[in-house]
Every structure is written in C-alpha cells, then in structure tokens.
Amino acid sequence: MTPDKQRPLRADAERNRRLIMDTADRLFAERGAVATLNEIAREAGVGVGTVYRRFPDLQALVDTLFTERFTTFLALAAAAEEHADPGQALRHYLLEAAQWRAGDRALDVILAHADLDARPLAGMRDELGRHVDGLVERAVAAGAVREDFASADVYAYLYMVGAVVDRTHDIAPDAWRRYAEVLMVGFGLEQAPTARTSAMTDAQIRLTWPSPSARLPAD
Amino acid sequence: MTPDKQRPLRADAERNRRLIMDTADRLFAERGAVATLNEIAREAGVGVGTVYRRFPDLQALVDTLFTERFTTFLALAAAAEEHADPGQALRHYLLEAAQWRAGDRALDVILAHADLDARPLAGMRDELGRHVDGLVERAVAAGAVREDFASADVYAYLYMVGAVVDRTHDIAPDAWRRYAEVLMVGFGLEQAPTARTSAMTDAQIRLTWPSPSARLPAD
DNA sequence: ACGCAAGCGGATAAATTTATCCGCTTAGTG
DNA sequence: CACTAAGCGGATAAATTTATCCGCTTGCGT
C-alpha cells in the first residue's frame, strides 16, 4: 500500500489552484459552455503549465468543481431531513435543490461534463442516494405523496426543473418555480394549484428556442 | 430581385445529398453527439468536397435535418386540432409531441445545434406557435385545464419531457410517460393520478447520472 | 453519341485544440 | 541568510478539426 500522504500545496500553488477554479467557473458561467484549459490559463493570468500541472485535463477540473458543489447539495438533503413532517421535508428538499440548481450559472455546464463514476464523486452520489431514499420513504409512509412515488422521481424532477432552468436563466430567472409547483401537484405532494409564479410570455418563450446566440451569450 | 429559381439537382447529386443526410442522422443517433462533416463524408463513402458543396458547414446540415423533422411536428399539432373536445385535443397533442420526441434518437443532438432563427425554420416556428396558441386557448376556454395555463407551459412541458427522454433513451424508453402524466395532472389536464408507467428502479436511475460513457455510447 | 455544365473526390492548407518540457524563480525550512 | 524542493511560465510539438481547390468523371439535353 503506497502511503499517498500528500502534503499540502505550497501557499502560492494553492492560491493559483483556487484562482484557476474560480476563473473556470466564471468562464463557464459567462459563455454557457466549457472553455479550454489554455483559455482558462490566459484569463487567470497564469501559465498553461500551471494549469496542466494541477489539472491533467478538463475532466479533472470539471470533476473538482463539481465535487465542491456537491458538498452543498448533500448538505441540503441532510438539512431537509430535519423537518419533523415527512411531507414538509420532501417538499423543502425539492424546492431547495431546485433553487440551488437555478442559482448557479456554471452548474449546467459542469453537470454536462462531470463524471459521477469518478472517485470522490461516486461516494457522494451514493450518500445522496441514501438521503433521498430516506426522504422518499418517510413521505410515502406518511401518505404525503402518491403512494407509488419513488426515489427515481426525485431525480427526474431535478432533470426536468434543470431543463427549464437552463433555458430560462437569463430570460425569466424564476420561471422554474412554476414547474416545480406543477410537478409537486402532479406527484400529489401539494393539493392546490396556487400558481404562485405565472407563465412566461410569448416573447420570453421565443428566446428559449434553440439558437446559436443562446449558446454563446456575452462576448 | 434575383430570381433564385434553382433548378433541381442532378440525379446523382440528389442521391448523395440524401445519403449524407441519412448518414449524419445515423451517426448523431449512434454517438449522441454531432460528428464532423469529414467523418460523415467518410462514413457515407463520398468525398469531403461533396459534403461541403451541399452543406457549407455543420450548422447548415443540422438545420436541414431539423427542417425535415419539424414538418412532422407541425402535422401533429394540426392533427390534434381535429378533436372536437378541446381538452382531448390538448392532451392528445402533448402526448403525441412527447412521443415524437422520444422516438427519434438523433433529435436531441439536432435540437442542441439547430438555429430556429434561421430561414425556413423561423417560419415553421411561428406556424407552430399559432397551432399551440389555438389548442391552449380552446382548452382554457373549455375549462379543461388550469385557467392560468399558457402556451409557454406547452414548451416548458416539452423541455421537461425532453430532459427525461434524453437521459432514458437507452435505459427505460417509456419512462417519459410517467412524467408526461405527472405534468398533465399538475396542469389540471387530467384528474386521476393513475400511474400507468411505474418509476425507474435505482439501478436505472444510476445510469442516468452524468458520465462520459453516457455521452459516447456504442463504439 | 456528343458536348459540356454539373458534380465528384480527396490531397492538402489553415486554424484550433491539447499537452509537454525545461530553464528560471521562489516559498519555506533550518 | 542560504539552500533546495516545489512551482512557474510559455515556447512549441502533436493531434484534431475545418475548409478549399482543382483535375477528372458523368448525367443528360440535343
């Protein structure tokens, strides 16, 4: 067993590492697409070598960025479990998770390139799975949701809300709330269709259609 | 005004054009991502020049492929309007549209690269808009759906079902039906949560998480 | 069956992306 | 302070992608 007791990075190296991650993050958010490691280096004001030394390729950088975020995401699930009422707990989680998804501009890019089977991510995925299973089991047992509601529905919900978020970021930042509500009603988690958020206008929807300009935003 | 009366292509050229389009389609479907024009040429067994002569760049090819498909999509909307019952008409359209989305493996790739503002596509988009507006107005007037239901909700529905479809193509080809139903219930378009399609298993959901292998499928 | 506009193929140029190597600099220990 | 392991930068090589050009071939109207 090789003792991979890797000592901490030198202060300047750690500083650069952070700078590279923050720059990548900003770049991903600004353009809605990944940037090359060379671009990130230029933008961060460090040499390419410095980037490649720390992140062998784009995948490594993306996975690192995602690992950091995933920690927050896990915390949300843990926090939701605090609720005494199982229905509230699940509702709360679904709303917080969607909000997290909506509040992070770089996240869709990162998700599109992450590798959940890669090392520390796989463990976090499994831990998340346990939290979600718990939330779902309790809510179903309490009759707070359709009796056939399953963990898979939570992930599907996130995929669906994510799809709306990705297309409405810049157009109607709160549009996702309407569909989060619709889904919860559909899942029997909420009774009244209260329509807290109204539908997008035709002009707004128009902007969500596929177009190259929607893919390379600021310049 | 230049009379761009472009005479039909020579028979062999037309044949090649079709071959290129079909090959691109197949490649997109197989790999879940766009291929380069040179790859398409090689796979189709024609010279690169032949491809570039007909399609100046990838965008042109994608837009052409999408235009063809969009015709089908418009026909669905027109057919749905036949229903005497406005609720049935809308329900029927939502289901048919989702099914169309689910039944075409190359479609998500094409959608991700299409340019709806480009010429004949813009006109088709507007025509679709008129059909959808009609379906929605009639359904709302008849009280078959939530009174605040809007055209934007139809597009959002498609984005959401599309998100599920894209991740479950190869894993559970019918999974989207469950969420189409959930959304319809949430929109007040259907009363009973009948759960015709059950949720995916944990193992299936696992396969929908982001991973590079999910992006380059067969090899 | 002739003639030629239209079409074809694919070598190759240009641009972009990806990644390495190595001489110079510096943080941090003693 | 001095020494050295760790880190830095960026020129440049390798791989990939994108696109053009032009000599040869062929469909098809007469």
mmCIF file of N, CA, C and O (backbone and C1' of nucleotides) in Angstrom, chain A residues 10 13 16 47 49-50 53-54, chain D residues 5-12:
data_model
loop_
_atom_site.group_PDB
_atom_site.id
_atom_site.type_symbol
_atom_site.label_atom_id
_atom_site.label_comp_id
_atom_site.label_asym_id
_atom_site.label_seq_id
_atom_site.Cartn_x
_atom_site.Cartn_y
_atom_site.Cartn_z
ATOM 1 N N ARG A 10 2.127 24.150 -1.648
ATOM 2 C CA ARG A 10 2.801 25.367 -1.226
ATOM 3 C C ARG A 10 1.779 26.504 -1.327
ATOM 4 O O ARG A 10 0.864 26.448 -2.157
ATOM 5 N N ALA A 13 0.996 27.886 -4.703
ATOM 6 C CA ALA A 13 0.347 26.896 -5.563
ATOM 7 C C ALA A 13 -1.125 26.773 -5.219
ATOM 8 O O ALA A 13 -1.985 26.701 -6.103
ATOM 9 N N ASN A 16 -2.962 29.695 -6.613
ATOM 10 C CA ASN A 16 -3.191 29.552 -8.056
ATOM 11 C C ASN A 16 -4.290 28.542 -8.369
ATOM 12 O O ASN A 16 -5.088 28.750 -9.279
ATOM 13 N N GLY A 47 0.459 30.671 -16.284
ATOM 14 C CA GLY A 47 0.929 29.915 -17.442
ATOM 15 C C GLY A 47 0.120 28.641 -17.640
ATOM 16 O O GLY A 47 -0.474 28.127 -16.696
ATOM 17 N N GLY A 49 1.214 25.768 -18.154
ATOM 18 C CA GLY A 49 1.850 24.722 -17.376
ATOM 19 C C GLY A 49 1.254 24.624 -15.985
ATOM 20 O O GLY A 49 1.020 23.541 -15.466
ATOM 21 N N THR A 50 1.007 25.762 -15.410
ATOM 22 C CA THR A 50 0.456 25.802 -14.056
ATOM 23 C C THR A 50 -0.909 25.126 -13.995
ATOM 24 O O THR A 50 -1.228 24.416 -13.041
ATOM 25 N N ARG A 53 -0.435 21.280 -14.639
ATOM 26 C CA ARG A 53 0.217 20.607 -13.521
ATOM 27 C C ARG A 53 -0.817 20.195 -12.486
ATOM 28 O O ARG A 53 -0.768 19.110 -11.921
ATOM 29 N N ARG A 54 -1.805 21.065 -12.265
ATOM 30 C CA ARG A 54 -2.788 20.817 -11.213
ATOM 31 C C ARG A 54 -3.967 19.994 -11.717
ATOM 32 O O ARG A 54 -4.545 19.204 -10.991
ATOM 33 P P DA D 5 16.269 18.919 -3.117
ATOM 34 O "O5'" DA D 5 14.729 18.573 -2.872
ATOM 35 C "C5'" DA D 5 14.143 18.839 -1.591
ATOM 36 C "C4'" DA D 5 12.803 19.524 -1.774
ATOM 37 C "C3'" DA D 5 11.881 18.884 -2.803
ATOM 38 O "O3'" DA D 5 10.565 18.956 -2.296
ATOM 39 C "C1'" DA D 5 12.294 21.136 -3.431
ATOM 40 P P DA D 6 9.346 18.295 -2.995
ATOM 41 O "O5'" DA D 6 8.569 19.575 -3.533
ATOM 42 C "C5'" DA D 6 8.186 20.591 -2.631
ATOM 43 C "C4'" DA D 6 7.681 21.771 -3.418
ATOM 44 C "C3'" DA D 6 6.688 21.392 -4.515
ATOM 45 O "O3'" DA D 6 5.475 22.067 -4.240
ATOM 46 C "C1'" DA D 6 8.361 22.890 -5.333
ATOM 47 P P DG D 7 4.316 22.044 -5.278
ATOM 48 O "O5'" DG D 7 4.664 23.308 -6.180
ATOM 49 C "C5'" DG D 7 4.801 24.574 -5.551
ATOM 50 C "C4'" DG D 7 5.099 25.609 -6.598
ATOM 51 C "C3'" DG D 7 4.128 25.595 -7.795
ATOM 52 O "O3'" DG D 7 3.581 26.894 -7.914
ATOM 53 C "C1'" DG D 7 6.372 25.704 -8.512
ATOM 54 P P DC D 8 2.557 27.205 -9.045
ATOM 55 O "O5'" DC D 8 3.466 27.974 -10.087
ATOM 56 C "C5'" DC D 8 4.167 29.140 -9.668
ATOM 57 C "C4'" DC D 8 4.890 29.734 -10.852
ATOM 58 C "C3'" DC D 8 4.021 29.834 -12.098
ATOM 59 O "O3'" DC D 8 3.909 31.192 -12.495
ATOM 60 C "C1'" DC D 8 6.115 28.787 -12.580
ATOM 61 P P DG D 9 2.801 31.610 -13.474
ATOM 62 O "O5'" DG D 9 3.593 31.660 -14.843
ATOM 63 C "C5'" DG D 9 4.732 32.478 -14.932
ATOM 64 C "C4'" DG D 9 5.415 32.240 -16.253
ATOM 65 C "C3'" DG D 9 4.503 32.363 -17.467
ATOM 66 O "O3'" DG D 9 5.172 33.174 -18.395
ATOM 67 C "C1'" DG D 9 5.604 30.270 -17.492
ATOM 68 P P DG D 10 4.424 34.048 -19.397
ATOM 69 O "O5'" DG D 10 4.816 33.408 -20.804
ATOM 70 C "C5'" DG D 10 6.178 33.125 -21.083
ATOM 71 C "C4'" DG D 10 6.258 31.976 -22.046
ATOM 72 C "C3'" DG D 10 5.144 31.988 -23.124
ATOM 73 O "O3'" DG D 10 5.717 31.529 -24.338
ATOM 74 C "C1'" DG D 10 5.191 29.945 -22.097
ATOM 75 P P DA D 11 5.890 32.538 -25.563
ATOM 76 O "O5'" DA D 11 7.027 31.876 -26.452
ATOM 77 C "C5'" DA D 11 8.334 31.627 -25.914
ATOM 78 C "C4'" DA D 11 8.845 30.279 -26.401
ATOM 79 C "C3'" DA D 11 8.514 29.971 -27.870
ATOM 80 O "O3'" DA D 11 9.625 29.292 -28.461
ATOM 81 C "C1'" DA D 11 7.509 28.330 -26.479
ATOM 82 P P DT D 12 9.623 28.761 -29.955
ATOM 83 O "O5'" DT D 12 8.942 27.311 -29.858
ATOM 84 C "C5'" DT D 12 9.534 26.283 -29.078
ATOM 85 C "C4'" DT D 12 8.673 25.036 -29.198
ATOM 86 C "C3'" DT D 12 8.157 24.772 -30.620
ATOM 87 O "O3'" DT D 12 8.245 23.390 -30.858
ATOM 88 C "C1'" DT D 12 6.384 24.712 -29.128
#
